[in-house]
Amino acid sequence: MGANPLGLKAFLSRRVVTPQGIRPAAVLVEEECIRAVVSPSEVPPAASREDFGDLALLPGLVDSHVHINDPGRTEWEGFTTGTRAAAAGGYTMLVDMPLNSIPSTTNVAALEAKREAAKGKCSVDWAAWGGVVRGNQQDIEPLAEAGVRGFKCFLVHPGIEEFTMVSAEDLHQSLPHIARTGLPLLVHAELPGPIDAATSKLETANWSRYSTYLQSRPDEAELSAIQLMITLCREYGFHLHVVHLATARGLEILRDARSEVLPITVETCPHYLHLTAETIVDGATQCKCAPPIRDRANREQLWQGLKEGIIDLVVTDHSPCPPAMKTMDEGNFQTAWGGIASLSMALPVMWTEAQRRGFALTDIVRWMAEQPAKLAGSQAHKGQISPGHDADLVVFDPDAEFQATRDRLHHRHAVSPYLGETLRGVVKKTYVRGKLVFEDGVFPNRPSGREFAPASTELSVRR
Ligand SMILES: [Zn+2]
């Protein structure tokens, strides 16, 4: 096959996490791809060997819910720092949310601006979701043609002015277009009615208390939004994806909807599976996100939802901001920005909780690599250690513990609810398409991540 500048490499481990299970194996990598997964005795003599011994070899994780905020709000985050945090956290592909960057990714020109902003800055691969806002239904099919992986909308005010929320009326305009693209619609499922009603009773409450914030965003806001979206899903037949499910009370209606074989998928986030309302101290606005982190019993039920498969995937909703916007001095949960940045900590946070509950690395890989890759239509290339897939690999020590410190975060501002915690599982090395991008705290190569864009033949099959 002509010049082969990288040659054949063999990555060996006694714990290679494949779709068929965890086993001793050699992953044969040529150029940017996995050529084969063979037993350690079958490595061709000509291959260069790297043996990781007892360290686990995972596929690169895929995070389908990230706010990179670039272009336009790079003082919050950006492609350089966001993708570095990703590489340090064991992620090899991010899918960027259409909001918080300026412009929002709600038309093709804005998508092109994002591509321009990403050039030369990315340590890992990336792709984009398109935004669905009031009145942009004519932009939906052009965005799909231009390469977005699907769409995102908000049913409640998103906290910034330039990305408008949509009502049921707006959705009746947009959904026929979305259904025609065959791409998923990711929905922030909270309705404003129950939030406004709850908040109006809290005018004189103490907003430095977490319990005040929790009361202001009741379960009913999520439940009514999920019900509305299920009804619309039935009517229009589009792929509905519920982002960051926080209330376990939603599991029952989602279970029923899925038993109707509606095309619905569901995600939750590490913070809902780790933190609890009972332990968030007053003023700790680094724990503010929407929907809010609920109580311990709710957390345990979310784990049950994962076990049952009603929740398909776990993503970060990495959404940083400058420290001043978290109002850390004042600790005001009403005015602080809602968002938790966790790209570099999500895997250890998840592994710490999962192994305690008897889950295996195969579960982690299903939730954090395979399923998010599938949501983003990239499952033929990303999220698995399988022949033909990109050589996106993570060397992970599942038995080591470490303390979460600022120097391990790598995103733009060192704000995190996990600082000071002892977590289990250390990312040692991350490879993107065969190239080492992270090793023990260091980023050894120039950024070479690129936009995930499948071959045009695959696109025409999907549409
Ligand atoms: Zn988000």
Coordinates of C-alpha atoms and ligand atoms in Angstrom, one line a residue:
M1 CA 0.0 0.0 0.0
G2 CA 2.9 2.3 -0.7
A3 CA 4.6 4.7 1.7
N4 CA 3.6 4.0 5.3
P5 CA 5.2 6.7 7.4
L6 CA 3.9 5.5 10.8
G7 CA 4.4 1.8 10.2
L8 CA 2.5 -1.0 12.0
K9 CA 2.3 -0.5 15.8
A10 CA 1.0 -3.0 18.3
F11 CA -0.5 -1.7 21.6
L12 CA -0.7 -4.5 24.1
S13 CA -2.5 -4.8 27.4
R14 CA -3.9 -7.5 29.6
R15 CA -7.1 -5.5 29.8
V16 CA -8.2 -4.4 26.4
V17 CA -11.8 -3.2 26.5
T18 CA -13.5 -4.4 23.3
P19 CA -17.2 -4.7 22.4
Q20 CA -16.8 -8.5 23.0
G21 CA -15.5 -7.9 26.5
I22 CA -12.2 -7.3 28.4
R23 CA -9.3 -9.5 27.4
P24 CA -5.5 -9.7 26.9
A25 CA -4.9 -8.5 23.3
A26 CA -2.8 -6.5 20.9
V27 CA -4.4 -3.7 19.0
L28 CA -2.7 -3.4 15.7
V29 CA -2.6 0.2 14.4
E30 CA -1.6 1.3 11.0
E31 CA -1.5 5.0 10.1
E32 CA -4.7 6.4 11.8
C33 CA -6.8 3.2 12.0
I34 CA -7.1 0.0 14.0
R35 CA -6.3 -2.8 11.5
A36 CA -6.9 -5.8 13.8
V37 CA -7.3 -6.9 17.4
V38 CA -5.3 -10.1 17.9
S39 CA -4.0 -12.2 20.7
P40 CA -0.6 -11.1 22.1
S41 CA 1.1 -14.1 20.5
E42 CA -0.1 -13.0 17.0
V43 CA 1.7 -9.7 16.7
P44 CA 3.6 -9.5 13.4
P45 CA 7.3 -9.4 14.1
A46 CA 7.7 -6.3 12.0
A47 CA 5.4 -4.3 14.2
S48 CA 6.7 -1.9 16.9
R49 CA 5.4 -2.9 20.3
E50 CA 4.2 -0.9 23.2
D51 CA 3.1 -3.1 26.1
F52 CA 1.0 -1.5 28.8
G53 CA 0.8 -4.6 31.0
D54 CA -2.0 -4.4 33.5
L55 CA -3.1 -0.9 32.6
A56 CA -6.4 -1.0 30.8
L57 CA -6.7 0.0 27.1
L58 CA -10.0 1.8 26.4
P59 CA -11.4 3.3 23.2
G60 CA -11.2 7.1 23.3
L61 CA -14.3 8.5 25.0
V62 CA -16.8 10.6 23.0
D63 CA -18.5 13.5 24.6
S64 CA -21.6 14.5 22.7
H65 CA -22.4 17.4 25.1
V66 CA -19.8 20.1 25.4
H67 CA -19.9 23.9 25.3
I68 CA -16.6 25.0 23.8
N69 CA -17.9 28.6 23.5
D70 CA -15.6 29.3 20.5
P71 CA -15.7 31.7 18.6
G72 CA -17.0 34.6 20.6
R73 CA -16.8 33.6 24.3
T74 CA -13.2 32.3 24.4
E75 CA -12.8 34.1 27.8
W76 CA -15.1 31.3 29.0
E77 CA -13.4 28.4 27.2
G78 CA -12.1 27.7 23.7
F79 CA -11.0 25.0 21.3
T80 CA -7.4 25.0 22.7
T81 CA -8.2 24.6 26.4
G82 CA -11.4 22.6 25.9
T83 CA -9.8 19.9 23.8
R84 CA -6.7 19.8 26.1
A85 CA -9.0 19.1 29.0
A86 CA -10.7 16.4 26.9
A87 CA -7.4 14.7 26.0
A88 CA -6.4 14.7 29.6
G89 CA -9.8 13.2 30.5
G90 CA -9.6 10.3 28.0
Y91 CA -11.8 11.9 25.4
T92 CA -10.9 11.8 21.7
M93 CA -14.0 13.4 20.2
L94 CA -16.3 16.2 21.3
V95 CA -19.5 17.4 19.8
D96 CA -20.0 21.1 20.4
M97 CA -23.3 22.6 21.5
P98 CA -24.6 25.3 19.2
L99 CA -24.9 27.9 22.0
N100 CA -22.7 30.1 24.1
S101 CA -20.4 30.7 21.2
I102 CA -21.0 33.9 19.2
P103 CA -22.5 33.4 16.7
S104 CA -24.7 30.5 17.9
T105 CA -24.5 27.7 15.4
T106 CA -28.0 28.3 13.9
N107 CA -27.1 28.7 10.2
V108 CA -24.4 27.5 7.8
A109 CA -22.4 30.8 8.0
A110 CA -22.1 30.4 11.8
L111 CA -21.0 26.7 11.3
E112 CA -18.3 28.0 8.9
A113 CA -17.2 30.6 11.5
K114 CA -16.8 27.8 14.0
R115 CA -14.7 25.7 11.6
E116 CA -12.5 28.7 11.1
A117 CA -12.2 29.2 14.9
A118 CA -11.2 25.5 15.4
K119 CA -8.4 25.5 12.9
G120 CA -5.1 24.4 14.3
K121 CA -6.3 24.5 17.9
C122 CA -7.7 21.1 18.6
S123 CA -6.0 18.3 20.6
V124 CA -8.9 15.9 19.9
D125 CA -11.5 15.5 17.1
W126 CA -14.7 17.4 17.2
A127 CA -18.0 17.9 15.4
A128 CA -20.9 20.3 15.8
W129 CA -24.6 20.2 16.7
G130 CA -26.8 22.8 14.9
G131 CA -29.2 25.0 16.9
V132 CA -33.0 25.1 16.5
V133 CA -34.3 28.5 17.6
R134 CA -37.4 30.5 17.0
G135 CA -37.8 31.1 13.2
N136 CA -34.7 29.3 11.8
Q137 CA -36.6 26.3 10.4
Q138 CA -35.3 27.2 6.9
D139 CA -31.7 26.7 8.2
I140 CA -32.3 23.1 9.4
E141 CA -31.8 21.1 6.2
P142 CA -28.9 23.3 5.0
L143 CA -27.1 22.8 8.3
A144 CA -27.6 19.0 7.9
E145 CA -26.2 19.1 4.4
A146 CA -23.2 21.2 5.7
G147 CA -22.3 18.4 8.3
V148 CA -23.9 19.0 11.7
R149 CA -24.5 15.7 13.5
G150 CA -28.0 16.7 14.7
F151 CA -29.8 19.6 16.4
K152 CA -30.3 21.1 19.9
C153 CA -33.1 23.2 21.3
F154 CA -34.1 24.7 24.6
L155 CA -37.7 24.7 26.0
V156 CA -36.6 27.1 28.7
H157 CA -34.5 30.3 28.7
P158 CA -30.9 29.1 28.2
G159 CA -29.2 31.8 30.3
I160 CA -28.0 33.8 27.3
E161 CA -30.0 36.1 25.1
E162 CA -28.9 35.3 21.5
F163 CA -30.1 31.6 21.5
T164 CA -33.9 31.8 21.8
M165 CA -35.9 29.1 23.5
V166 CA -38.7 27.3 21.5
S167 CA -42.3 26.7 22.3
A168 CA -44.5 23.9 21.2
E169 CA -45.7 26.2 18.4
D170 CA -42.2 26.8 17.2
L171 CA -41.5 23.1 17.3
H172 CA -44.5 22.4 15.0
Q173 CA -42.6 24.7 12.5
S174 CA -39.2 23.0 12.9
L175 CA -40.0 19.3 13.5
P176 CA -41.0 18.4 9.9
H177 CA -37.6 19.7 8.8
I178 CA -35.8 17.8 11.5
A179 CA -37.6 14.6 10.7
R180 CA -36.6 14.9 7.0
T181 CA -32.9 15.1 7.9
G182 CA -33.1 11.9 9.9
L183 CA -30.8 13.5 12.5
P184 CA -31.5 13.6 16.3
L185 CA -33.0 16.6 18.1
L186 CA -31.4 17.1 21.5
V187 CA -33.7 18.8 23.9
H188 CA -33.1 20.6 27.1
A189 CA -36.2 19.3 28.7
E190 CA -37.5 21.8 31.3
L191 CA -40.6 23.9 30.8
P192 CA -40.7 27.5 32.2
G193 CA -44.2 27.2 33.8
P194 CA -43.3 25.1 36.9
I195 CA -40.0 27.0 37.3
D196 CA -41.7 30.4 37.2
A197 CA -44.4 29.3 39.6
A198 CA -41.8 27.9 42.1
T199 CA -39.4 30.9 41.8
S200 CA -42.2 33.5 42.4
K201 CA -42.6 31.9 45.9
L202 CA -38.9 32.4 46.6
E203 CA -38.5 36.1 46.2
T204 CA -37.5 36.6 49.8
A205 CA -35.6 33.3 50.2
N206 CA -32.0 33.0 51.0
W207 CA -30.3 32.4 47.6
S208 CA -27.0 31.4 49.1
R209 CA -28.7 28.2 50.1
Y210 CA -28.6 25.3 47.7
S211 CA -32.1 24.2 48.8
T212 CA -33.5 27.5 47.5
Y213 CA -32.1 26.8 44.1
L214 CA -33.3 23.2 44.1
Q215 CA -36.9 24.3 45.0
S216 CA -36.8 26.8 42.2
R217 CA -36.4 24.1 39.5
P218 CA -38.8 21.3 40.5
D219 CA -39.0 17.9 39.0
E220 CA -42.3 18.9 37.3
A221 CA -40.4 21.2 35.0
E222 CA -38.5 18.3 33.6
L223 CA -41.5 15.9 33.7
S224 CA -43.9 18.2 31.8
A225 CA -41.2 18.9 29.1
I226 CA -40.5 15.2 28.6
Q227 CA -44.2 14.5 28.2
L228 CA -44.5 17.3 25.6
M229 CA -41.5 16.0 23.7
I230 CA -42.8 12.4 23.7
T231 CA -46.1 13.6 22.3
L232 CA -44.3 15.5 19.5
C233 CA -42.1 12.5 18.9
R234 CA -45.1 10.3 18.4
E235 CA -46.6 12.9 16.0
Y236 CA -43.5 13.6 13.8
G237 CA -41.4 10.5 14.2
F238 CA -38.1 12.2 14.7
H239 CA -35.2 10.9 16.9
L240 CA -35.8 12.6 20.3
H241 CA -32.7 12.7 22.6
V242 CA -33.3 14.0 26.1
V243 CA -30.2 15.7 27.4
H244 CA -29.0 15.7 31.0
L245 CA -31.9 13.9 32.7
A246 CA -31.7 14.9 36.3
T247 CA -35.0 13.7 37.8
A248 CA -35.3 10.0 38.3
R249 CA -39.1 10.5 38.2
G250 CA -38.7 10.9 34.4
L251 CA -37.6 7.2 34.1
E252 CA -41.1 5.8 34.3
I253 CA -42.5 7.9 31.4
L254 CA -39.4 7.3 29.4
R255 CA -39.7 3.5 30.0
D256 CA -43.3 3.6 28.8
A257 CA -42.4 5.7 25.7
R258 CA -39.6 3.3 24.8
S259 CA -41.9 0.3 25.2
E260 CA -43.9 1.9 22.4
V261 CA -40.7 1.7 20.3
L262 CA -40.5 5.4 19.9
P263 CA -37.1 6.6 18.7
I264 CA -36.0 8.1 22.0
T265 CA -32.5 8.1 23.7
V266 CA -31.6 9.6 27.0
E267 CA -28.4 11.0 28.7
T268 CA -27.4 12.0 32.1
C269 CA -24.1 13.5 33.5
P270 CA -21.4 12.5 36.0
H271 CA -22.5 15.3 38.4
Y272 CA -26.0 13.8 38.7
L273 CA -24.5 10.4 39.4
H274 CA -22.0 11.6 42.0
L275 CA -23.0 14.7 43.8
T276 CA -26.2 15.0 45.9
A277 CA -28.3 17.9 47.2
E278 CA -27.7 16.8 50.8
T279 CA -23.9 17.4 50.5
I280 CA -23.8 20.7 48.5
V281 CA -22.9 23.3 51.0
D282 CA -24.5 26.8 51.0
G283 CA -22.7 29.2 48.6
A284 CA -21.1 26.3 46.6
T285 CA -22.2 27.7 43.2
Q286 CA -19.6 25.5 41.4
C287 CA -22.3 22.9 41.8
K288 CA -25.0 25.0 40.1
C289 CA -26.3 23.5 36.8
A290 CA -29.7 23.1 35.2
P291 CA -31.7 21.0 35.8
P292 CA -30.3 20.9 39.4
I293 CA -28.5 18.1 41.2
R294 CA -31.3 16.4 43.2
D295 CA -31.2 14.2 46.4
R296 CA -29.4 11.0 47.2
A297 CA -32.4 8.7 46.5
N298 CA -32.8 10.3 43.1
R299 CA -29.1 9.7 42.4
E300 CA -29.5 6.0 43.2
Q301 CA -32.5 5.7 40.9
L302 CA -30.6 7.3 38.0
W303 CA -27.9 4.6 38.5
Q304 CA -30.8 2.1 38.3
G305 CA -31.9 3.8 35.0
L306 CA -28.5 3.3 33.6
K307 CA -28.5 -0.3 34.6
E308 CA -31.8 -0.9 33.0
G309 CA -30.8 0.9 29.8
I310 CA -33.4 3.6 30.0
I311 CA -30.5 6.0 30.2
D312 CA -28.3 5.3 27.2
L313 CA -25.3 7.5 27.8
V314 CA -23.3 9.7 30.1
V315 CA -21.8 13.0 28.9
T316 CA -20.3 15.9 30.7
D317 CA -22.4 19.0 29.7
H318 CA -19.0 20.7 30.1
S319 CA -20.0 24.3 30.5
P320 CA -17.4 26.6 32.0
C321 CA -17.4 30.3 32.6
P322 CA -15.0 32.9 34.1
P323 CA -14.8 32.5 37.9
A324 CA -16.5 35.9 38.5
M325 CA -19.7 34.6 36.8
K326 CA -19.9 31.8 39.4
T327 CA -20.1 34.6 42.0
M328 CA -18.0 32.4 44.3
D329 CA -17.4 35.3 46.8
E330 CA -21.0 36.0 47.3
G331 CA -22.2 32.4 46.6
N332 CA -25.5 33.4 45.1
F333 CA -27.3 30.6 43.4
Q334 CA -29.8 32.9 41.7
T335 CA -27.2 35.0 39.8
A336 CA -24.4 32.5 39.3
W337 CA -23.9 30.9 35.9
G338 CA -25.3 27.4 35.7
G339 CA -22.8 25.0 34.3
I340 CA -20.2 22.5 35.4
A341 CA -16.9 21.9 33.6
S342 CA -15.7 18.3 33.9
L343 CA -14.0 17.1 30.7
S344 CA -10.8 16.2 32.6
M345 CA -12.6 14.6 35.6
A346 CA -15.6 12.8 34.2
L347 CA -14.0 9.4 33.6
P348 CA -12.5 9.1 37.2
V349 CA -15.7 10.5 38.7
M350 CA -17.8 7.9 36.8
W351 CA -15.3 5.0 37.5
T352 CA -15.2 5.9 41.2
E353 CA -19.0 5.6 41.5
A354 CA -19.5 2.7 38.9
Q355 CA -16.9 0.3 40.3
R356 CA -18.4 0.8 43.8
R357 CA -21.8 -0.4 42.4
G358 CA -20.3 -3.4 40.6
F359 CA -20.2 -2.0 37.1
A360 CA -17.3 -2.9 34.8
L361 CA -15.1 -0.9 32.4
T362 CA -17.3 -2.3 29.6
D363 CA -20.2 -0.4 31.0
I364 CA -18.2 2.8 31.2
V365 CA -17.2 2.4 27.6
R366 CA -20.8 1.7 26.5
W367 CA -22.1 4.8 28.3
M368 CA -19.2 7.2 27.5
A369 CA -17.8 6.1 24.1
E370 CA -20.1 3.7 22.1
Q371 CA -23.4 5.3 22.7
P372 CA -22.4 9.0 22.4
A373 CA -20.5 8.0 19.2
K374 CA -23.7 6.5 17.9
L375 CA -25.8 9.6 18.8
A376 CA -23.4 11.7 16.8
G377 CA -23.6 9.2 13.8
S378 CA -19.9 8.4 14.2
Q379 CA -20.1 4.8 15.4
A380 CA -18.4 3.4 12.3
H381 CA -15.2 5.3 13.3
K382 CA -15.4 6.3 17.0
G383 CA -16.1 4.8 20.4
Q384 CA -14.9 1.2 19.9
I385 CA -11.7 -0.8 19.8
S386 CA -12.6 -2.7 16.6
P387 CA -11.0 -3.2 13.2
G388 CA -11.7 -0.3 10.9
H389 CA -12.2 2.2 13.7
D390 CA -10.0 5.2 14.3
A391 CA -7.0 4.4 16.5
D392 CA -8.4 6.5 19.4
L393 CA -7.0 4.8 22.5
V394 CA -6.7 5.6 26.2
V395 CA -4.3 4.0 28.6
F396 CA -6.1 4.0 31.9
D397 CA -5.1 2.8 35.4
P398 CA -8.4 1.7 36.9
D399 CA -6.8 0.8 40.3
A400 CA -4.8 4.1 41.0
E401 CA -6.3 6.9 43.1
F402 CA -5.4 10.5 42.9
Q403 CA -6.5 13.8 44.4
A404 CA -8.3 16.3 42.1
T405 CA -6.1 19.4 42.0
R406 CA -6.2 22.5 39.8
D407 CA -3.3 21.5 37.7
R408 CA -5.2 18.4 36.5
L409 CA -8.2 20.3 35.1
H410 CA -6.6 21.9 32.0
H411 CA -9.8 23.8 31.0
R412 CA -9.7 27.6 30.8
H413 CA -10.5 28.4 34.4
A414 CA -9.7 26.1 37.3
V415 CA -13.3 25.9 38.7
S416 CA -14.6 22.5 39.5
P417 CA -16.9 20.9 42.1
Y418 CA -14.5 18.0 42.3
L419 CA -11.4 19.8 43.6
G420 CA -10.0 18.1 46.7
E421 CA -11.8 14.8 46.1
T422 CA -10.0 11.5 46.0
L423 CA -11.0 9.8 42.8
R424 CA -10.2 6.4 41.3
G425 CA -8.8 5.8 37.8
V426 CA -6.0 7.7 36.2
V427 CA -5.7 8.6 32.5
K428 CA -2.1 7.8 31.6
K429 CA -2.1 8.4 27.8
T430 CA -4.5 9.4 25.1
Y431 CA -4.0 8.7 21.4
V432 CA -6.1 10.3 18.7
R433 CA -6.0 8.4 15.3
G434 CA -2.7 6.8 16.4
K435 CA -1.0 9.9 17.6
L436 CA -0.1 10.5 21.2
V437 CA -1.9 13.7 22.4
F438 CA -1.6 13.4 26.2
E439 CA 0.9 11.7 28.5
D440 CA 1.0 12.1 32.3
G441 CA 0.0 15.7 32.4
V442 CA 1.8 16.7 29.2
F443 CA 0.6 17.4 25.7
P444 CA 3.6 16.2 23.7
N445 CA 2.5 17.1 20.1
R446 CA 1.1 20.0 18.2
P447 CA -2.8 20.0 18.0
S448 CA -3.9 17.8 15.2
G449 CA -7.5 17.2 16.0
R450 CA -10.0 17.8 13.2
E451 CA -13.6 17.9 12.5
F452 CA -15.2 14.5 12.2
A453 CA -16.6 14.3 8.7
P454 CA -17.6 10.9 7.4
A455 CA -17.1 10.1 3.7
S456 CA -19.8 11.5 1.4
T457 CA -21.0 7.9 0.5
E458 CA -21.9 7.4 4.2
L459 CA -23.8 10.7 4.3
S460 CA -25.9 9.8 1.3
V461 CA -26.8 6.4 3.0
R462 CA -27.9 8.2 6.2
R463 CA -30.1 10.8 4.5
Ligands
ZN1 ZN -25.5 21.9 27.9

